[in-house]
Tab-separated table of C-alpha atoms in Angstrom:
chain	number	residue	atom	x	y	z
A	29	UNK	CA	0.005	-0.010	-0.006
A	30	UNK	CA	1.456	3.412	-0.873
A	31	UNK	CA	2.378	5.700	1.996
A	32	UNK	CA	0.038	8.630	2.407
A	33	UNK	CA	0.715	11.438	-0.085
A	34	UNK	CA	3.174	9.365	-2.162
A	35	UNK	CA	2.772	7.389	-5.376
A	36	UNK	CA	5.146	4.648	-4.207
A	37	UNK	CA	4.004	1.082	-3.704
A	38	UNK	CA	5.389	-2.439	-3.334
A	39	UNK	CA	4.527	-4.657	-6.297
A	40	UNK	CA	3.481	-8.302	-6.161
A	41	UNK	CA	6.844	-9.299	-7.622
A	42	UNK	CA	8.631	-7.803	-4.572
A	43	UNK	CA	9.945	-4.695	-6.339
A	44	UNK	CA	9.020	-1.118	-5.369
A	45	UNK	CA	7.435	1.173	-7.988
A	46	UNK	CA	7.113	4.960	-7.946
A	47	UNK	CA	4.886	6.868	-10.383
A	48	UNK	CA	5.350	10.541	-11.295
A	49	UNK	CA	4.019	12.936	-13.899
A	50	UNK	CA	6.416	14.021	-16.636
A	51	UNK	CA	5.969	16.869	-19.123
A	52	UNK	CA	6.593	15.863	-22.712
A	53	UNK	CA	8.181	18.141	-25.315
A	54	UNK	CA	4.731	18.964	-26.739
A	55	UNK	CA	3.577	20.291	-23.375
A	56	UNK	CA	1.374	17.314	-22.457
A	57	UNK	CA	1.836	15.259	-19.277
A	58	UNK	CA	2.249	11.491	-18.981
A	59	UNK	CA	2.713	9.278	-15.949
A	60	UNK	CA	5.974	7.346	-15.818
A	61	UNK	CA	7.445	4.877	-13.328
A	62	UNK	CA	10.756	4.199	-11.642
A	63	UNK	CA	11.632	0.866	-9.967
A	64	UNK	CA	13.935	-0.300	-7.202
A	65	UNK	CA	14.623	-3.014	-4.688
A	66	UNK	CA	13.788	-0.793	-1.716
A	67	UNK	CA	11.417	2.071	-0.912
A	68	UNK	CA	14.331	4.474	-0.277
A	69	UNK	CA	15.934	3.640	-3.617
A	70	UNK	CA	12.700	4.429	-5.461
A	71	UNK	CA	12.146	7.621	-3.524
A	72	UNK	CA	15.637	8.879	-4.370
A	73	UNK	CA	15.098	8.105	-8.057
A	74	UNK	CA	11.739	9.920	-7.995
A	75	UNK	CA	13.339	12.976	-6.435
A	76	UNK	CA	15.861	13.075	-9.280
A	77	UNK	CA	13.193	12.698	-11.942
A	78	UNK	CA	10.905	15.296	-10.356
A	79	UNK	CA	13.723	17.828	-10.109
A	80	UNK	CA	14.380	17.319	-13.821
A	81	UNK	CA	10.686	17.703	-14.574
A	82	UNK	CA	10.650	21.148	-12.919
A	83	UNK	CA	13.783	22.621	-14.459
A	84	UNK	CA	13.619	26.445	-14.844
A	85	UNK	CA	13.100	26.068	-18.605
A	86	UNK	CA	9.815	24.281	-17.996
A	87	UNK	CA	6.506	26.061	-18.626
A	88	UNK	CA	4.642	27.822	-15.818
A	89	UNK	CA	2.773	25.160	-13.862
A	90	UNK	CA	-0.785	25.560	-12.667
A	91	UNK	CA	-2.048	24.455	-9.248
A	92	UNK	CA	-4.712	22.181	-10.658
A	93	UNK	CA	-2.103	20.426	-12.833
A	94	UNK	CA	0.302	19.738	-10.010
A	95	UNK	CA	-0.984	18.181	-6.777
A	96	UNK	CA	1.413	18.756	-3.900
A	97	UNK	CA	2.850	15.885	-1.875
A	98	UNK	CA	4.428	16.637	1.476
A	99	UNK	CA	7.144	14.013	1.270
A	100	UNK	CA	8.792	14.914	-2.048
A	101	UNK	CA	11.163	17.897	-2.121
A	102	UNK	CA	13.248	19.493	-4.810
A	103	UNK	CA	15.716	22.349	-4.805
A	104	UNK	CA	16.284	25.024	-7.443
A	105	UNK	CA	18.080	28.342	-7.759
A	106	UNK	CA	16.264	31.192	-6.068
A	107	UNK	CA	16.465	33.419	-9.162
A	108	UNK	CA	14.862	30.698	-11.302
A	109	UNK	CA	11.916	30.529	-8.916
A	110	UNK	CA	11.713	34.319	-8.689
A	111	UNK	CA	11.526	34.766	-12.430
A	112	UNK	CA	8.799	32.106	-12.685
A	113	UNK	CA	6.892	33.812	-9.869
A	114	UNK	CA	7.199	37.190	-11.629
A	115	UNK	CA	5.811	35.622	-14.805
A	116	UNK	CA	2.768	34.512	-12.825
A	117	UNK	CA	2.429	37.976	-11.262
A	118	UNK	CA	2.520	39.576	-14.729
A	119	UNK	CA	-0.426	37.414	-15.796
A	120	UNK	CA	-2.546	37.669	-12.646
A	121	UNK	CA	-1.913	41.073	-11.055
A	122	UNK	CA	-2.111	44.718	-12.097
A	123	UNK	CA	0.620	45.909	-14.450
A	124	UNK	CA	1.714	48.506	-11.914
A	125	UNK	CA	2.089	45.818	-9.256
A	126	UNK	CA	4.136	43.651	-11.594
A	127	UNK	CA	6.443	46.595	-12.465
A	128	UNK	CA	6.921	47.413	-8.782
A	129	UNK	CA	7.930	43.818	-7.975
A	130	UNK	CA	10.137	43.554	-11.065
A	131	UNK	CA	12.028	46.763	-10.259
A	132	UNK	CA	12.477	45.684	-6.660
A	133	UNK	CA	13.773	42.265	-7.708
A	134	UNK	CA	16.149	43.559	-10.364
A	135	UNK	CA	17.375	46.494	-8.287
A	136	UNK	CA	18.087	44.768	-4.957
A	137	UNK	CA	17.793	40.960	-5.166
A	138	UNK	CA	18.723	39.417	-8.505
A	139	UNK	CA	22.495	40.110	-8.550
A	140	UNK	CA	22.876	39.428	-4.831
A	141	UNK	CA	21.389	35.933	-5.033
A	142	UNK	CA	23.132	34.642	-8.129
A	143	UNK	CA	23.726	30.879	-7.823
A	144	UNK	CA	21.983	30.712	-4.420
A	145	UNK	CA	19.688	27.734	-4.019
A	146	UNK	CA	16.326	27.851	-2.264
A	147	UNK	CA	17.521	25.595	0.542
A	148	UNK	CA	20.361	27.991	1.348
A	149	UNK	CA	18.111	31.033	1.892
A	150	UNK	CA	18.100	32.329	5.463
A	151	UNK	CA	17.873	35.651	7.300
A	152	UNK	CA	21.647	35.591	7.861
A	153	UNK	CA	22.337	35.017	4.172
A	154	UNK	CA	19.981	37.839	3.115
A	155	UNK	CA	21.595	40.166	5.661
A	156	UNK	CA	25.037	39.334	4.278
A	157	UNK	CA	24.199	39.345	0.573
A	158	UNK	CA	21.787	42.302	0.497
A	159	UNK	CA	21.488	44.402	3.631
A	160	UNK	CA	25.192	44.470	4.532
A	161	UNK	CA	26.402	44.930	0.951
A	162	UNK	CA	28.192	48.240	0.553
A	163	UNK	CA	25.926	49.427	-2.263
A	164	UNK	CA	22.731	48.832	-0.224
A	165	UNK	CA	23.649	49.711	3.357
A	166	UNK	CA	21.494	52.838	3.316
A	167	UNK	CA	18.239	50.976	2.598
A	168	UNK	CA	15.269	52.294	4.549
A	169	UNK	CA	13.326	50.032	6.883
A	170	UNK	CA	10.375	50.123	4.463
A	171	UNK	CA	12.631	48.962	1.621
A	172	UNK	CA	14.089	46.170	3.779
A	173	UNK	CA	10.556	45.104	4.656
A	174	UNK	CA	9.552	45.066	0.970
A	175	UNK	CA	12.636	43.023	-0.005
A	176	UNK	CA	11.939	40.357	2.626
A	177	UNK	CA	8.252	40.265	1.641
A	178	UNK	CA	9.148	39.652	-2.024
A	179	UNK	CA	11.641	36.926	-1.095
A	180	UNK	CA	9.040	35.255	1.127
A	181	UNK	CA	6.471	35.290	-1.693
A	182	UNK	CA	9.043	33.686	-3.999
A	183	UNK	CA	9.861	31.024	-1.372
A	184	UNK	CA	6.151	30.249	-0.920
A	185	UNK	CA	5.767	29.940	-4.697
A	186	UNK	CA	8.814	27.614	-4.866
A	187	UNK	CA	7.354	25.364	-2.171
A	188	UNK	CA	3.981	25.205	-3.884
A	189	UNK	CA	5.074	24.713	-7.482
A	190	UNK	CA	8.556	23.158	-7.268
A	191	UNK	CA	8.246	21.142	-3.988
A	192	UNK	CA	11.145	23.057	-2.475
A	193	UNK	CA	11.742	23.083	1.289
A	194	UNK	CA	9.369	25.344	3.226
A	195	UNK	CA	11.303	28.449	4.315
A	196	UNK	CA	9.934	31.738	5.649
A	197	UNK	CA	12.153	34.645	6.587
A	198	UNK	CA	11.461	36.816	9.600
A	199	UNK	CA	10.346	40.292	8.607
A	200	UNK	CA	10.352	41.938	11.996
A	201	UNK	CA	12.469	45.041	12.315
A	202	UNK	CA	12.779	47.400	15.255
A	203	UNK	CA	10.492	50.369	14.815
A	204	UNK	CA	12.269	53.598	13.986
A	205	UNK	CA	10.537	56.408	15.863
A	206	UNK	CA	12.150	58.901	13.491
A	207	UNK	CA	9.868	57.527	10.767
A	208	UNK	CA	6.727	58.441	12.737
A	209	UNK	CA	4.308	60.017	10.298
A	210	UNK	CA	3.280	63.573	11.041
A	211	UNK	CA	-0.044	65.303	10.640
A	212	UNK	CA	-0.676	68.957	9.889
A	213	UNK	CA	-1.102	70.728	13.215
A	214	UNK	CA	-4.305	72.641	13.941
A	215	UNK	CA	-2.863	76.093	13.383
A	216	UNK	CA	-1.383	75.115	9.989
A	217	UNK	CA	-4.663	73.447	9.029
A	218	UNK	CA	-6.481	76.691	9.730
A	219	UNK	CA	-3.992	78.694	7.672
A	220	UNK	CA	-4.179	76.245	4.799
A	221	UNK	CA	-7.989	76.120	4.694
A	222	UNK	CA	-8.245	79.912	4.833
A	223	UNK	CA	-5.786	80.167	1.906
A	224	UNK	CA	-7.561	77.501	-0.157
A	225	UNK	CA	-10.948	79.170	0.154
A	226	UNK	CA	-9.478	82.417	-1.138
A	227	UNK	CA	-9.656	82.641	-4.945
A	228	UNK	CA	-11.074	79.122	-4.943
A	229	UNK	CA	-10.481	76.948	-8.034
A	230	UNK	CA	-10.659	73.223	-8.844
A	231	UNK	CA	-7.083	72.529	-7.720
A	232	UNK	CA	-7.674	74.144	-4.312
A	233	UNK	CA	-11.047	72.409	-4.046
A	234	UNK	CA	-9.319	69.064	-4.648
A	235	UNK	CA	-7.019	69.661	-1.649
A	236	UNK	CA	-10.028	70.479	0.532
A	237	UNK	CA	-11.753	67.319	-0.767
A	238	UNK	CA	-8.739	65.191	0.251
A	239	UNK	CA	-8.716	66.786	3.712
A	240	UNK	CA	-12.423	65.925	3.998
A	241	UNK	CA	-12.417	62.345	2.632
A	242	UNK	CA	-8.900	60.887	3.007
A	243	UNK	CA	-8.420	60.294	-0.754
A	244	UNK	CA	-4.958	59.201	-1.857
A	245	UNK	CA	-3.009	61.327	-4.352
A	246	UNK	CA	-3.594	58.904	-7.225
A	247	UNK	CA	-7.296	58.647	-6.375
A	248	UNK	CA	-7.970	62.396	-6.458
A	249	UNK	CA	-5.981	62.730	-9.702
A	250	UNK	CA	-8.131	60.079	-11.423
A	251	UNK	CA	-11.448	61.119	-9.856
A	252	UNK	CA	-14.130	61.837	-12.463
A	253	UNK	CA	-17.237	63.968	-12.021
A	254	UNK	CA	-19.296	60.899	-12.873
A	255	UNK	CA	-17.844	59.234	-9.755
A	256	UNK	CA	-19.582	61.838	-7.541
A	257	UNK	CA	-23.288	61.522	-6.839
A	258	UNK	CA	-24.208	64.996	-5.628
A	259	UNK	CA	-27.832	64.031	-5.087
A	260	UNK	CA	-26.996	61.115	-2.768
A	261	UNK	CA	-23.890	62.985	-1.494
A	262	UNK	CA	-21.610	60.009	-2.107
A	263	UNK	CA	-18.194	59.821	-3.751
A	264	UNK	CA	-17.215	56.561	-5.497
A	265	UNK	CA	-13.551	55.568	-5.621
A	266	UNK	CA	-13.111	53.392	-8.718
A	267	UNK	CA	-9.601	54.109	-9.979
A	268	UNK	CA	-6.159	55.514	-9.299
A	269	UNK	CA	-3.507	56.985	-11.551
A	270	UNK	CA	0.276	56.689	-11.379
A	271	UNK	CA	3.327	57.074	-13.573
A	272	UNK	CA	4.650	53.637	-14.527
A	273	UNK	CA	7.978	52.680	-16.110
A	274	UNK	CA	7.746	51.006	-19.503
A	275	UNK	CA	9.449	47.632	-19.903
A	276	UNK	CA	12.695	47.576	-21.875
A	277	UNK	CA	12.863	51.370	-21.804
A	278	UNK	CA	15.054	52.717	-19.040
A	279	UNK	CA	13.844	56.309	-19.160
A	280	UNK	CA	10.338	56.232	-20.623
A	281	UNK	CA	7.260	56.180	-18.424
A	282	UNK	CA	3.547	56.481	-19.002
A	283	UNK	CA	0.661	57.835	-16.936
A	284	UNK	CA	-1.612	54.901	-16.322
A	285	UNK	CA	-5.096	54.684	-14.803
A	286	UNK	CA	-5.683	51.414	-12.984
A	287	UNK	CA	-8.061	49.945	-10.389
A	288	UNK	CA	-7.344	51.206	-6.843
A	289	UNK	CA	-4.650	49.823	-4.542
A	290	UNK	CA	-6.705	46.797	-3.436
A	291	UNK	CA	-10.228	45.411	-3.580
A	292	UNK	CA	-10.920	47.235	-0.305
A	293	UNK	CA	-9.911	50.539	-1.887
A	294	UNK	CA	-12.937	50.411	-4.223
A	295	UNK	CA	-15.330	52.189	-1.902
A	296	UNK	CA	-18.031	54.768	-1.311
A	297	UNK	CA	-17.346	57.848	0.829
A	298	UNK	CA	-20.128	60.119	2.097
A	299	UNK	CA	-19.564	63.841	1.570
A	300	UNK	CA	-20.872	66.717	3.646
A	301	UNK	CA	-23.220	69.476	2.561
A	302	UNK	CA	-20.270	71.896	2.590
A	303	UNK	CA	-18.247	69.707	0.242
A	304	UNK	CA	-21.262	69.295	-2.038
A	305	UNK	CA	-21.592	73.086	-2.326
A	306	UNK	CA	-17.848	73.389	-2.868
A	307	UNK	CA	-17.957	70.926	-5.755
A	308	UNK	CA	-20.953	72.575	-7.373
A	309	UNK	CA	-19.220	75.935	-7.162
A	310	UNK	CA	-15.995	74.768	-8.816
A	311	UNK	CA	-17.449	72.358	-11.421
A	312	UNK	CA	-16.905	73.277	-15.051
A	313	UNK	CA	-19.445	71.860	-17.446
A	314	UNK	CA	-17.087	70.299	-19.988
A	315	UNK	CA	-14.633	68.714	-17.547
A	316	UNK	CA	-14.339	64.929	-17.230
A	317	UNK	CA	-11.976	64.866	-14.258
A	318	UNK	CA	-12.444	66.818	-11.047
A	319	UNK	CA	-8.937	68.338	-10.917
A	320	UNK	CA	-7.529	67.427	-14.331
A	321	UNK	CA	-10.055	68.753	-16.796
A	322	UNK	CA	-10.233	66.486	-19.857
A	323	UNK	CA	-7.544	64.064	-18.637
A	324	UNK	CA	-6.176	62.738	-15.312
A	325	UNK	CA	-3.990	65.086	-13.335
A	326	UNK	CA	-0.292	64.153	-13.246
A	327	UNK	CA	0.285	63.179	-9.553
A	328	UNK	CA	3.713	64.831	-9.446
A	329	UNK	CA	2.234	68.056	-10.799
A	330	UNK	CA	-0.490	68.058	-8.122
A	331	UNK	CA	2.042	67.239	-5.420
A	332	UNK	CA	4.141	70.252	-6.478
A	333	UNK	CA	1.057	72.452	-6.584
A	334	UNK	CA	0.198	71.441	-3.012
A	335	UNK	CA	3.723	72.285	-1.876
A	336	UNK	CA	3.454	75.690	-3.555
A	337	UNK	CA	0.322	76.388	-1.516
A	338	UNK	CA	2.271	75.554	1.639
A	339	UNK	CA	5.106	77.863	0.639
A	340	UNK	CA	2.604	80.636	-0.037
A	341	UNK	CA	1.354	80.518	3.544
A	342	UNK	CA	4.891	80.006	4.879
A	343	UNK	CA	4.366	76.708	6.721
A	344	UNK	CA	6.407	73.547	6.749
A	345	UNK	CA	6.526	71.707	3.411
A	346	UNK	CA	4.539	68.479	3.880
A	347	UNK	CA	4.167	65.505	1.546
A	348	UNK	CA	0.723	65.211	-0.102
A	349	UNK	CA	-0.060	61.980	1.758
A	350	UNK	CA	-0.126	63.906	5.057
A	351	UNK	CA	-3.606	65.091	4.067
A	352	UNK	CA	-4.816	61.506	4.449
A	353	UNK	CA	-3.150	61.112	7.839
A	354	UNK	CA	-4.557	64.414	8.995
A	355	UNK	CA	-8.069	63.446	7.889
A	356	UNK	CA	-7.859	60.144	9.771
A	357	UNK	CA	-6.659	61.787	12.970
A	358	UNK	CA	-9.316	64.499	12.777
A	359	UNK	CA	-11.998	61.817	12.387
A	360	UNK	CA	-10.815	60.001	15.512
A	361	UNK	CA	-10.576	63.276	17.417
A	362	UNK	CA	-14.175	64.008	16.375
A	363	UNK	CA	-15.368	60.702	17.819
A	364	UNK	CA	-15.613	58.530	14.691
A	365	UNK	CA	-15.343	54.803	15.383
A	366	UNK	CA	-12.321	53.045	13.895
A	367	UNK	CA	-14.360	50.568	11.830
A	368	UNK	CA	-16.162	53.371	9.968
A	369	UNK	CA	-12.908	55.223	9.408
A	370	UNK	CA	-11.197	52.039	8.165
A	371	UNK	CA	-13.883	51.550	5.502
A	372	UNK	CA	-13.734	55.195	4.416
A	373	UNK	CA	-9.947	54.934	4.019
A	374	UNK	CA	-10.283	51.636	2.133
A	375	UNK	CA	-8.282	49.462	4.528
A	376	UNK	CA	-8.574	45.682	4.729
A	377	UNK	CA	-8.093	45.659	8.524
A	378	UNK	CA	-8.801	48.152	11.296
A	379	UNK	CA	-5.315	47.480	12.653
A	380	UNK	CA	-3.840	49.194	9.598
A	381	UNK	CA	-5.952	52.229	10.401
A	382	UNK	CA	-4.890	52.282	14.033
A	383	UNK	CA	-1.211	51.632	13.492
A	384	UNK	CA	-0.543	53.799	10.463
A	385	UNK	CA	-3.111	56.553	10.277
A	386	UNK	CA	-4.362	57.466	13.723
A	387	UNK	CA	-2.035	59.862	15.535
A	388	UNK	CA	-3.639	61.408	18.641
A	389	UNK	CA	-2.725	65.047	19.038
A	390	UNK	CA	-1.600	66.671	22.276
A	391	UNK	CA	-4.944	68.499	22.403
A	392	UNK	CA	-6.742	65.153	22.221
A	393	UNK	CA	-4.613	63.747	25.031
A	394	UNK	CA	-5.261	66.863	27.114
A	395	UNK	CA	-9.022	66.448	26.512
A	396	UNK	CA	-8.998	62.885	27.792
A	397	UNK	CA	-6.859	63.748	30.790
A	398	UNK	CA	-9.275	66.612	31.604
A	399	UNK	CA	-12.225	64.206	31.299
A	400	UNK	CA	-10.536	61.791	33.698
A	401	UNK	CA	-9.738	64.626	36.093
A	402	UNK	CA	-13.370	65.765	36.121
A	403	UNK	CA	-14.471	62.267	37.074
A	404	UNK	CA	-12.156	62.469	40.097
A	405	UNK	CA	-13.526	65.872	41.095
A	406	UNK	CA	-16.324	64.351	43.153
A	407	UNK	CA	-13.730	63.059	45.540
A	408	UNK	CA	-12.029	66.426	46.010
A	409	UNK	CA	-12.561	67.809	49.454
A	410	UNK	CA	-13.111	64.384	50.910
A	411	UNK	CA	-9.493	63.858	51.782
A	412	UNK	CA	-8.943	63.818	55.541
A	413	UNK	CA	-7.322	67.017	56.713
């Protein structure tokens, strides 16, 4: 009887037989057998044949074509698995996602892991080959995190499709408090809003809209008037825009409109009466896009325009994304529950909202301390003299 999960059995003639699936030159699969005097001998021969079946030059394998068995392992070069994984990503994910992964792999991983086999991958090896390499010592923590995440996805793919050993790298790094994300303080918010409402136009209205809804830069740049239901006072987030590098062209890029960051980013956001009036006031009849006119706004252009507004009012130059953080913090300070805020921001988990976007201000902390103090006030005067 074959052992569980293996196609190896003892025949009536006393020999052991192992059956495996082999890809023919025409792309079809046929079952073949190896024989031996002992179970171990057959298993070793099957491992050899299976590793040859899944050479890097083989076609991309599909899950339904290749059932996984826990007892059979192979080992291939990491870069071979990575390139196969990237081929799958190209076919199944957004083009922008594929380009991001490809650039990360080619820029920080590919050369460092030449001739390294899957079974040799470890945190120590990655630290030595990538993070401690002279050309990459200044990598940010976010970049280190992204590199480990990509390597782990490749390792998972290699285990699933090539029967490689199961390896998962640790991706825990000490938090760098210097990377704490700021929000615009209340006095600067007041200055900015006062400036934006003066000589109001669609560009300034777009900044106010982001402060009032938490839209990302790419989302506001691709927002169409047809995405806004002024009657129901709801804004629909259906797309984002970003500048993407073109393959095989080192310098050329293109502005591309794609679905939002994730499935959770496709969302509906309620707008206030004030924002409705603001949009009606700034809307131009022939425009397709809210801030771009007849085409999407270039994100870098809008980022620079925002920074110009900040320079005009002589406040600190913030990155555009700070509008999203500021919106989230203001919502929490106003008493909004985290679940509602998480859905408005388009997060998959409320923990993302709490950990990345909610930054209690000193005024908020003072308010809660004052509330606690008032609850103690009933005991004042009752202390024995």
